[in-house]
PDB file of C-alpha atoms in Angstrom:
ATOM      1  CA  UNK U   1      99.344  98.734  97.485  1.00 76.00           C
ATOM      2  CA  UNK U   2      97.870  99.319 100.898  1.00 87.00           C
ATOM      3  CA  UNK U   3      99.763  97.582 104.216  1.00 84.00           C
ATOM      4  CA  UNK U   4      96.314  95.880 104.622  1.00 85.00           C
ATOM      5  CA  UNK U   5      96.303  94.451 101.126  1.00 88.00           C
ATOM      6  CA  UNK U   6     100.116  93.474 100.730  1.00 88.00           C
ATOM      7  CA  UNK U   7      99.155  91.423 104.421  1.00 89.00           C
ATOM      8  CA  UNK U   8      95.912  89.805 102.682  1.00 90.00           C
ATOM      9  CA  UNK U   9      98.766  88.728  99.352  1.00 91.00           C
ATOM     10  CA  UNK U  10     101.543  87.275 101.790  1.00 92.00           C
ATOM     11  CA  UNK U  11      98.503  85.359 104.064  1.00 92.00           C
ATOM     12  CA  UNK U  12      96.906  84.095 100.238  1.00 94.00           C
ATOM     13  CA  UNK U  13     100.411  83.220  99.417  1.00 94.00           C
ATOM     14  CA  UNK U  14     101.329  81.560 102.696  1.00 94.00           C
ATOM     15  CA  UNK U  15      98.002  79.108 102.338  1.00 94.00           C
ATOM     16  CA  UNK U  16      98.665  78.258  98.868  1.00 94.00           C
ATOM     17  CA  UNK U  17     101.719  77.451  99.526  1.00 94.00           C
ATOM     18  CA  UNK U  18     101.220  75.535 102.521  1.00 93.00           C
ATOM     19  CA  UNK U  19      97.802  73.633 100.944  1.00 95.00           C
ATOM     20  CA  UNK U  20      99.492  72.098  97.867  1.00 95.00           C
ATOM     21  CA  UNK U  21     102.027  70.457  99.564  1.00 95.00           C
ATOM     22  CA  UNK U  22      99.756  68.510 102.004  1.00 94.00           C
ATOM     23  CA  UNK U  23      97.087  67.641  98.389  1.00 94.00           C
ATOM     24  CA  UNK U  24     100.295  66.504  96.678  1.00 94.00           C
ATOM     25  CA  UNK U  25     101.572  64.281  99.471  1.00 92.00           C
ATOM     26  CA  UNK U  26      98.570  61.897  99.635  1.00 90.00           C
ATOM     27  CA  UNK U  27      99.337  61.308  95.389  1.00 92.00           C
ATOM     28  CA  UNK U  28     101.178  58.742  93.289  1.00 92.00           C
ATOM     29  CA  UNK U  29     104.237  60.302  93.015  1.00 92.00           C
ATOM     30  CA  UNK U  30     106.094  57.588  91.330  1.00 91.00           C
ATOM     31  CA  UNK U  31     105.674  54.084  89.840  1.00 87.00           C
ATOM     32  CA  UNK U  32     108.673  51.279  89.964  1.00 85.00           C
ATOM     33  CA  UNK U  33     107.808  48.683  87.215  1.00 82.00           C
ATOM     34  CA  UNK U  34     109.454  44.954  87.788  1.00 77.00           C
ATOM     35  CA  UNK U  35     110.044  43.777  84.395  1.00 72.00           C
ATOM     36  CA  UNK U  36     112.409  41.071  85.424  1.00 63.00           C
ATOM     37  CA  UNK U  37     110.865  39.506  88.542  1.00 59.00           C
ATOM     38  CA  UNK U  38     109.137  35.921  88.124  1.00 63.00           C
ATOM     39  CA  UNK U  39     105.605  38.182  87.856  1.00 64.00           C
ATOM     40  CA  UNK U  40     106.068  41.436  86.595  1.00 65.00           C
ATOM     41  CA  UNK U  41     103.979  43.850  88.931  1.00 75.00           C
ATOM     42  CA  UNK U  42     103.761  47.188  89.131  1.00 80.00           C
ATOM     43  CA  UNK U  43     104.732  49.763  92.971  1.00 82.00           C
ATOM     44  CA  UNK U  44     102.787  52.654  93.841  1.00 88.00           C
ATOM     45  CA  UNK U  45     104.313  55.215  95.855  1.00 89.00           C
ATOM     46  CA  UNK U  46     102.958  58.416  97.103  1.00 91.00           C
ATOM     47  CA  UNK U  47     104.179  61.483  98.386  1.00 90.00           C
ATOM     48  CA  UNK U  48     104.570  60.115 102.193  1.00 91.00           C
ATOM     49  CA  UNK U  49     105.353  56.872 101.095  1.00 89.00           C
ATOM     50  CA  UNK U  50     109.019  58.592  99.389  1.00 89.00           C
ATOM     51  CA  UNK U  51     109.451  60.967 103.020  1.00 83.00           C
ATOM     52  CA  UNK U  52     106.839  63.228 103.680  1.00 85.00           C
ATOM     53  CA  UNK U  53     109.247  65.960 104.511  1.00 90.00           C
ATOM     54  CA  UNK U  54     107.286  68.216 102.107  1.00 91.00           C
ATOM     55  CA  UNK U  55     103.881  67.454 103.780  1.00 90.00           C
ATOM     56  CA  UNK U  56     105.526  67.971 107.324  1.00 92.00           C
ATOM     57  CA  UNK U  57     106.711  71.273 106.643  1.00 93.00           C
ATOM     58  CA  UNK U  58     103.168  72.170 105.209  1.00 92.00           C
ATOM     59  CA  UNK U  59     101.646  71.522 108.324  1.00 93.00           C
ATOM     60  CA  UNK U  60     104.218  74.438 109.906  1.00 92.00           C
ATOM     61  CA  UNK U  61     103.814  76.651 107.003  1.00 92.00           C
ATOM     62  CA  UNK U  62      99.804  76.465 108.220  1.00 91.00           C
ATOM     63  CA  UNK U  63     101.405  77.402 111.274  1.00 90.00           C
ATOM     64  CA  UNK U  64     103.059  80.512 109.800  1.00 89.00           C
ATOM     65  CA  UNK U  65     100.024  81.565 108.314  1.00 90.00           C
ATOM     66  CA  UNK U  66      98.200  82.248 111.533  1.00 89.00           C
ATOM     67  CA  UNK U  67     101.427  83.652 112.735  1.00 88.00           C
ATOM     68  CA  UNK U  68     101.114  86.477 110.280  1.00 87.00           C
ATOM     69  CA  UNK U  69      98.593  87.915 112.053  1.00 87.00           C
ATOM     70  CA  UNK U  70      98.978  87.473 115.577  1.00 86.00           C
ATOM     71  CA  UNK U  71     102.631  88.902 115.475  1.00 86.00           C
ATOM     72  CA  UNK U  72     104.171  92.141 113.883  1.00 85.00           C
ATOM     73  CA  UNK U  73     107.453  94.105 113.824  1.00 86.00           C
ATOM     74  CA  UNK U  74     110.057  92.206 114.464  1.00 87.00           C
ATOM     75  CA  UNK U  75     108.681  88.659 115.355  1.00 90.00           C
ATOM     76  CA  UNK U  76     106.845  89.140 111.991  1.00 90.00           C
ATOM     77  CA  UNK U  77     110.310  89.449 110.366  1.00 90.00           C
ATOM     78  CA  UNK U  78     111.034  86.640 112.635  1.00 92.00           C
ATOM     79  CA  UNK U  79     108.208  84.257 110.947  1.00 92.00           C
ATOM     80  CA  UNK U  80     108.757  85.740 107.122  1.00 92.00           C
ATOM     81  CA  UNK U  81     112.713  84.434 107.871  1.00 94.00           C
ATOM     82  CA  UNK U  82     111.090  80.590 109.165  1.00 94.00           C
ATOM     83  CA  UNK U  83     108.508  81.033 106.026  1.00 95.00           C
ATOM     84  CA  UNK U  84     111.671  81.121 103.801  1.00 95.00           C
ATOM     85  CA  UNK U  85     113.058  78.361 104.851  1.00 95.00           C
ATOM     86  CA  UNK U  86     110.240  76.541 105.497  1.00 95.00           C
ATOM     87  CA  UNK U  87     109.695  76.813 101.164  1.00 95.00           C
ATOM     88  CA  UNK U  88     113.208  75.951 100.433  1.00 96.00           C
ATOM     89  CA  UNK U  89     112.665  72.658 102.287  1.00 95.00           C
ATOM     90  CA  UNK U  90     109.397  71.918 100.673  1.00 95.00           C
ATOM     91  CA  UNK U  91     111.239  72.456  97.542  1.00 94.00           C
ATOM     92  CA  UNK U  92     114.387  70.379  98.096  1.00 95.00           C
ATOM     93  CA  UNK U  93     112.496  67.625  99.430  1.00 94.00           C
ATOM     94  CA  UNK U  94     110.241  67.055  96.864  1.00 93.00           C
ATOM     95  CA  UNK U  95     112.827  67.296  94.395  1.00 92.00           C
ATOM     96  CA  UNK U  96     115.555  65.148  96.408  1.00 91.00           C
ATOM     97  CA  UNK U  97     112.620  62.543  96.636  1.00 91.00           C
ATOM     98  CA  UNK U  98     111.976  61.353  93.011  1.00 90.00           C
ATOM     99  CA  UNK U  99     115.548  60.377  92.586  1.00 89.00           C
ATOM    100  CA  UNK U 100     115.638  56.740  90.930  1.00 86.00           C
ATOM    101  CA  UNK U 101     117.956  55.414  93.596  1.00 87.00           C
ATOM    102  CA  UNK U 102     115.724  57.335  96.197  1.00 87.00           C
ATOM    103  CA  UNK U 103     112.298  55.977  94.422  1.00 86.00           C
ATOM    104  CA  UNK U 104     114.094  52.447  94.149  1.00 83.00           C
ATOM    105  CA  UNK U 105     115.118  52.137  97.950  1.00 83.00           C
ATOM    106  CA  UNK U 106     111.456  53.198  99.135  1.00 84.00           C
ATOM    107  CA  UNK U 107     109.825  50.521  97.141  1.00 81.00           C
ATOM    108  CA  UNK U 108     111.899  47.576  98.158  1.00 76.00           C
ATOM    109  CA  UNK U 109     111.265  48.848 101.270  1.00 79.00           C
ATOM    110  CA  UNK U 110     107.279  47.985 100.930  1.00 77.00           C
ATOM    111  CA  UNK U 111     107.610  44.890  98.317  1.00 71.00           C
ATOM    112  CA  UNK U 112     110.405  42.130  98.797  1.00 66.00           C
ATOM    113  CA  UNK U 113     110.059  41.294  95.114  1.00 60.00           C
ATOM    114  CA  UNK U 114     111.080  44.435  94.261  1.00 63.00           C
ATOM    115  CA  UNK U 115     114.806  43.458  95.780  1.00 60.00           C
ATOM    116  CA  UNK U 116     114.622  40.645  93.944  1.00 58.00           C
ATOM    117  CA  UNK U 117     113.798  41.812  90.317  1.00 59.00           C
ATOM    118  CA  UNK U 118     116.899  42.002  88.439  1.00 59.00           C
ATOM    119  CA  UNK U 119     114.973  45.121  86.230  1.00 73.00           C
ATOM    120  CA  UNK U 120     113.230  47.655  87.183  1.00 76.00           C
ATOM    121  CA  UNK U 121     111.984  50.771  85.364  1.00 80.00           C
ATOM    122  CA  UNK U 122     110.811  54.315  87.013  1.00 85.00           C
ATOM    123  CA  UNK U 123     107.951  56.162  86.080  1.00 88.00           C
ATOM    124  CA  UNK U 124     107.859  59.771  87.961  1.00 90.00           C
ATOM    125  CA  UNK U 125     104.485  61.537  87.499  1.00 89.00           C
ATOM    126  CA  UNK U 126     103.966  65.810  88.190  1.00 91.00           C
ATOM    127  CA  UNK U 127     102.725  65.669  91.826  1.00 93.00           C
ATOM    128  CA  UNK U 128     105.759  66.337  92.995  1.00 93.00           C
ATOM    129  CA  UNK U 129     106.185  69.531  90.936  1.00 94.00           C
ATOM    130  CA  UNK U 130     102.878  70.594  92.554  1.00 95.00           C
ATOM    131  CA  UNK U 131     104.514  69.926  96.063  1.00 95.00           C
ATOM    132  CA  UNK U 132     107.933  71.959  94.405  1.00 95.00           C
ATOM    133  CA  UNK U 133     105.315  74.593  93.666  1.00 96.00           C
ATOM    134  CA  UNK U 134     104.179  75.035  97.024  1.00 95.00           C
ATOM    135  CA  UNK U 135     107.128  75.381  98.523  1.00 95.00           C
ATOM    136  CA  UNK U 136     107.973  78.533  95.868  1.00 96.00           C
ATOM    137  CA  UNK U 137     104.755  80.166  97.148  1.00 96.00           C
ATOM    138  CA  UNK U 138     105.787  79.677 100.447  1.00 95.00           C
ATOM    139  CA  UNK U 139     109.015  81.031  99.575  1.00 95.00           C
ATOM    140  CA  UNK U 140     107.397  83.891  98.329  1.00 95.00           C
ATOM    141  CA  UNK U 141     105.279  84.642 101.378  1.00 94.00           C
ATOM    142  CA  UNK U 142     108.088  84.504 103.758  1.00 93.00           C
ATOM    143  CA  UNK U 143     110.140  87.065 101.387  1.00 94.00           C
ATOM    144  CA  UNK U 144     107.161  89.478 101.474  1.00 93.00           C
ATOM    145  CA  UNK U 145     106.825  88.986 104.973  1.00 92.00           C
ATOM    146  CA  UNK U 146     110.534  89.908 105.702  1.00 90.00           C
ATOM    147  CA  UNK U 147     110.861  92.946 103.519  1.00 89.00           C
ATOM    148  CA  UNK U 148     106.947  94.505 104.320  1.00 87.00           C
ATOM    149  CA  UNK U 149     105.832  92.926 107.311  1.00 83.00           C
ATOM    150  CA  UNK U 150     106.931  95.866 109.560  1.00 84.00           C
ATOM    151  CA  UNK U 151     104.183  98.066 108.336  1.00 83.00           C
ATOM    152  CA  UNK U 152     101.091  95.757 108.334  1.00 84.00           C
ATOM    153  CA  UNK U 153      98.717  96.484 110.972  1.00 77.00           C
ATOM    154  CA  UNK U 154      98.332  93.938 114.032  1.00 69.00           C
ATOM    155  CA  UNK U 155      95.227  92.159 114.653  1.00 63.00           C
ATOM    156  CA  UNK U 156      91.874  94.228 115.423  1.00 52.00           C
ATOM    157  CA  UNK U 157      91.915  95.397 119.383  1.00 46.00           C
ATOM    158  CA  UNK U 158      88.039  96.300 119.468  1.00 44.00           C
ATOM    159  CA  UNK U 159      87.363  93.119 121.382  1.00 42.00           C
ATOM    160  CA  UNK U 160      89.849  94.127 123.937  1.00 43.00           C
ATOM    161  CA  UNK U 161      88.511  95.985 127.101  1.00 47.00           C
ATOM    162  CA  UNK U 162      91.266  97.696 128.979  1.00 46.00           C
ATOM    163  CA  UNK U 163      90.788  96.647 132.997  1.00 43.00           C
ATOM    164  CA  UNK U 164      91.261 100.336 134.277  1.00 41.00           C
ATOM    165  CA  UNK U 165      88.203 101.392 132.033  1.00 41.00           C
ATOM    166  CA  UNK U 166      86.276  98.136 133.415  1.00 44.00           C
ATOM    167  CA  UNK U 167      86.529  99.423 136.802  1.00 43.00           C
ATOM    168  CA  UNK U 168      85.635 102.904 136.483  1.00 44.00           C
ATOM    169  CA  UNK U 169      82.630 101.985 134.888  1.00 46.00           C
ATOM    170  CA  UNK U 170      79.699 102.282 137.152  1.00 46.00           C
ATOM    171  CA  UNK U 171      76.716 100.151 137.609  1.00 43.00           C
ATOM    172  CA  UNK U 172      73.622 101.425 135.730  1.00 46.00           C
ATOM    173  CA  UNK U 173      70.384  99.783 135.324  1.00 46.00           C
ATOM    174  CA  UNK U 174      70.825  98.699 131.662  1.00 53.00           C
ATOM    175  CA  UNK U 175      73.343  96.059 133.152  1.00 59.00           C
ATOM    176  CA  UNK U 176      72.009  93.957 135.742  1.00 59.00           C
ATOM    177  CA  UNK U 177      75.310  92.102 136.348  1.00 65.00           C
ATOM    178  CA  UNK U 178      76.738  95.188 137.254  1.00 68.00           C
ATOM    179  CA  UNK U 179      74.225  95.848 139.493  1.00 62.00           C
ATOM    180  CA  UNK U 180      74.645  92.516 141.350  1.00 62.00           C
ATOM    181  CA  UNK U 181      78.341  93.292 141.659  1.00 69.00           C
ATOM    182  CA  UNK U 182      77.528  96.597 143.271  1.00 68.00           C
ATOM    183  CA  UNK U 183      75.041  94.902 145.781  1.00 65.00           C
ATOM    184  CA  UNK U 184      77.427  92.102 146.341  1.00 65.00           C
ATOM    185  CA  UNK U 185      80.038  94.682 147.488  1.00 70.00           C
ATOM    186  CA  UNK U 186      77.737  96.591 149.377  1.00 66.00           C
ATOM    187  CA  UNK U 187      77.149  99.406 147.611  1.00 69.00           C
ATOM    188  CA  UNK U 188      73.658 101.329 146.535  1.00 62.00           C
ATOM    189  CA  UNK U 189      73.649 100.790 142.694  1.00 57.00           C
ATOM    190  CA  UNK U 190      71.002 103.771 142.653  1.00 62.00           C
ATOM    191  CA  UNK U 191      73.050 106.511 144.361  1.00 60.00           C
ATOM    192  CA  UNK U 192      75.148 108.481 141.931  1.00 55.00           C
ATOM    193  CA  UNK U 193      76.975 110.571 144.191  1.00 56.00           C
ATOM    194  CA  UNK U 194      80.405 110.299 144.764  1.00 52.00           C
ATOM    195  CA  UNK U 195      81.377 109.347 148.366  1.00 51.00           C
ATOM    196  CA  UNK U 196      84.762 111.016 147.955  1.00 52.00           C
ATOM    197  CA  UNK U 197      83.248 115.026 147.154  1.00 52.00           C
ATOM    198  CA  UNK U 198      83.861 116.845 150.815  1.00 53.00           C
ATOM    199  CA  UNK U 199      80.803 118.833 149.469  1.00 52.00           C
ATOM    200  CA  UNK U 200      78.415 116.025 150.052  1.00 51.00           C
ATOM    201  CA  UNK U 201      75.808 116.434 152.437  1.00 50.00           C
ATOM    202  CA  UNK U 202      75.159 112.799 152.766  1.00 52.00           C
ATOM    203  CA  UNK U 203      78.705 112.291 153.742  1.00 51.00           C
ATOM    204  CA  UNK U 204      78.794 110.633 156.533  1.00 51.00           C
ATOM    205  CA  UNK U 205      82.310 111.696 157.271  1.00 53.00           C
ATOM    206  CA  UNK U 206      81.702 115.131 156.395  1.00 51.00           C
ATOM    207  CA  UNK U 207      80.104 118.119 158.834  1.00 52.00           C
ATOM    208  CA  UNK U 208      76.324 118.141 159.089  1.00 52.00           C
ATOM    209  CA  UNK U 209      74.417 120.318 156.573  1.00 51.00           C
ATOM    210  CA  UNK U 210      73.826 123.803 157.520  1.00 51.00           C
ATOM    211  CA  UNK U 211      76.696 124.016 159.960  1.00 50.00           C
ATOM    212  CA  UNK U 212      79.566 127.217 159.987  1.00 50.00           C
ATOM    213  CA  UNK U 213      82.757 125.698 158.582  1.00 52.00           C
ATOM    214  CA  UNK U 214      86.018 127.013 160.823  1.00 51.00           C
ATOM    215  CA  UNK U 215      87.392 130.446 159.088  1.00 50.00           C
ATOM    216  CA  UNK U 216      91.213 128.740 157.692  1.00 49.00           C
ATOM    217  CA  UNK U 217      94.213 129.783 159.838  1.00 48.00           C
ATOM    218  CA  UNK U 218      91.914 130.713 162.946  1.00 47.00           C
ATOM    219  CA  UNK U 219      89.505 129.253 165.091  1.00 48.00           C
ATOM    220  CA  UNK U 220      85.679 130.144 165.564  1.00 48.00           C
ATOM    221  CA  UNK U 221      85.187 131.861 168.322  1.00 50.00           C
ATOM    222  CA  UNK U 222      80.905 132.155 169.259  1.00 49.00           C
ATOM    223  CA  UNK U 223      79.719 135.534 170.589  1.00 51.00           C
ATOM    224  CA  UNK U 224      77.912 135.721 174.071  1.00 47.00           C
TER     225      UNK U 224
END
């Protein structure tokens, strides 16, 4: 597999990882059923509503996925290291967060009845093993970063224009921006000499055309 292509799996990896998290997070990830409370009612909770670690650490796995291409060598291995742990988190949290103590707390949090039923059942749904799943993707995308990110190419450059090569460019009539520049600084955009040849007869520095140049070492002596 080429560098290019093993950067295009970690990136795919990286957003699928990242994405599932954040869809899981707005889901029921568990229902608490009072059985024993005066009315028996039934508690939602969602992904956010038991921590929202998991979607938190999405957001900076998003993060890491732009990173992947603005960065390379080591600061890539850098980002593949966060990536890592970034997915273990994801993992851990939504795992840690469908406990039935955990699950429990968080709805007698939002219902006071809850508190006071003296039975009350769990029911744990598989959004959270979409948000687990997420995080192993992530996972994933970090490791590949970390062991092949070194030789992935860095982002495209052919929108950069060097300064030096800016300024040696001169004004032509196919730019008139250019030519403004060269009138602002008061120069002739049409004269293509160069003002720094000694050979130039327009020189204005330089000896007059036609006239004897000095003999080197000596001086010119004129005949009677």
């Amino acid at each position: 597999m080429t560098p290019a292509r093993e950067r295009a799996l970690a990136a795919l990896l990286c957003a699928a990882g990242a994405a599932l998290p954040l869809l899981a997070a707005g889901r029921a990830w568990a229902h608490v059923r009072a059985t024993g409370a005066i009315t028996p009612f039934t508690q939602e909770l969602t992904g956010r509503d038991l921590g929202g670690a998991a979607s938190a650490l999405g957001w900076a796995g998003l993060a890491g996925l732009a990173a992947l291409f603005a960065t390379r060598g080591k600061v890539r291995a850098g980002v593949g290291v966060l990536l890592v742990l970034f997915g273990a988190a994801i993992g851990y949290a939504s795992a840690a967060s469908i406990g039935a103590s955990h699950v429990r707390a968080a709805a007698g949090e939002k219902s006071a009845l809850l508190r006071l039923a003296a039975d009350t059942s769990v029911d744990v749904n598989l959004w959270w093993a979409v948000s687990l799943a997420g995080g192993l993707l992530l996972l994933a995308a970090g490791l590949v970063t970390l062991l092949r990110g070194a030789r992935w190419p860095g982002m495209s450059t052919r929108y950069e224009r060097p300064a030096a090569a800016t300024a040696r460019t001169p004004a032509t009539a196919d730019d008139p921006s250019s030519l403004w520049k060269s009138l602002d600084r008061g120069e002739d955009p049409t004269d293509r000499t160069d003002p720094t040849d000694p050979a130039d007869p327009t020189d204005p520095a330089g000896p007059p055309a036609g006239a004897a140049r000095p003999a080197a070492g000596g001086t010119h002596r004129e005949r009677p």
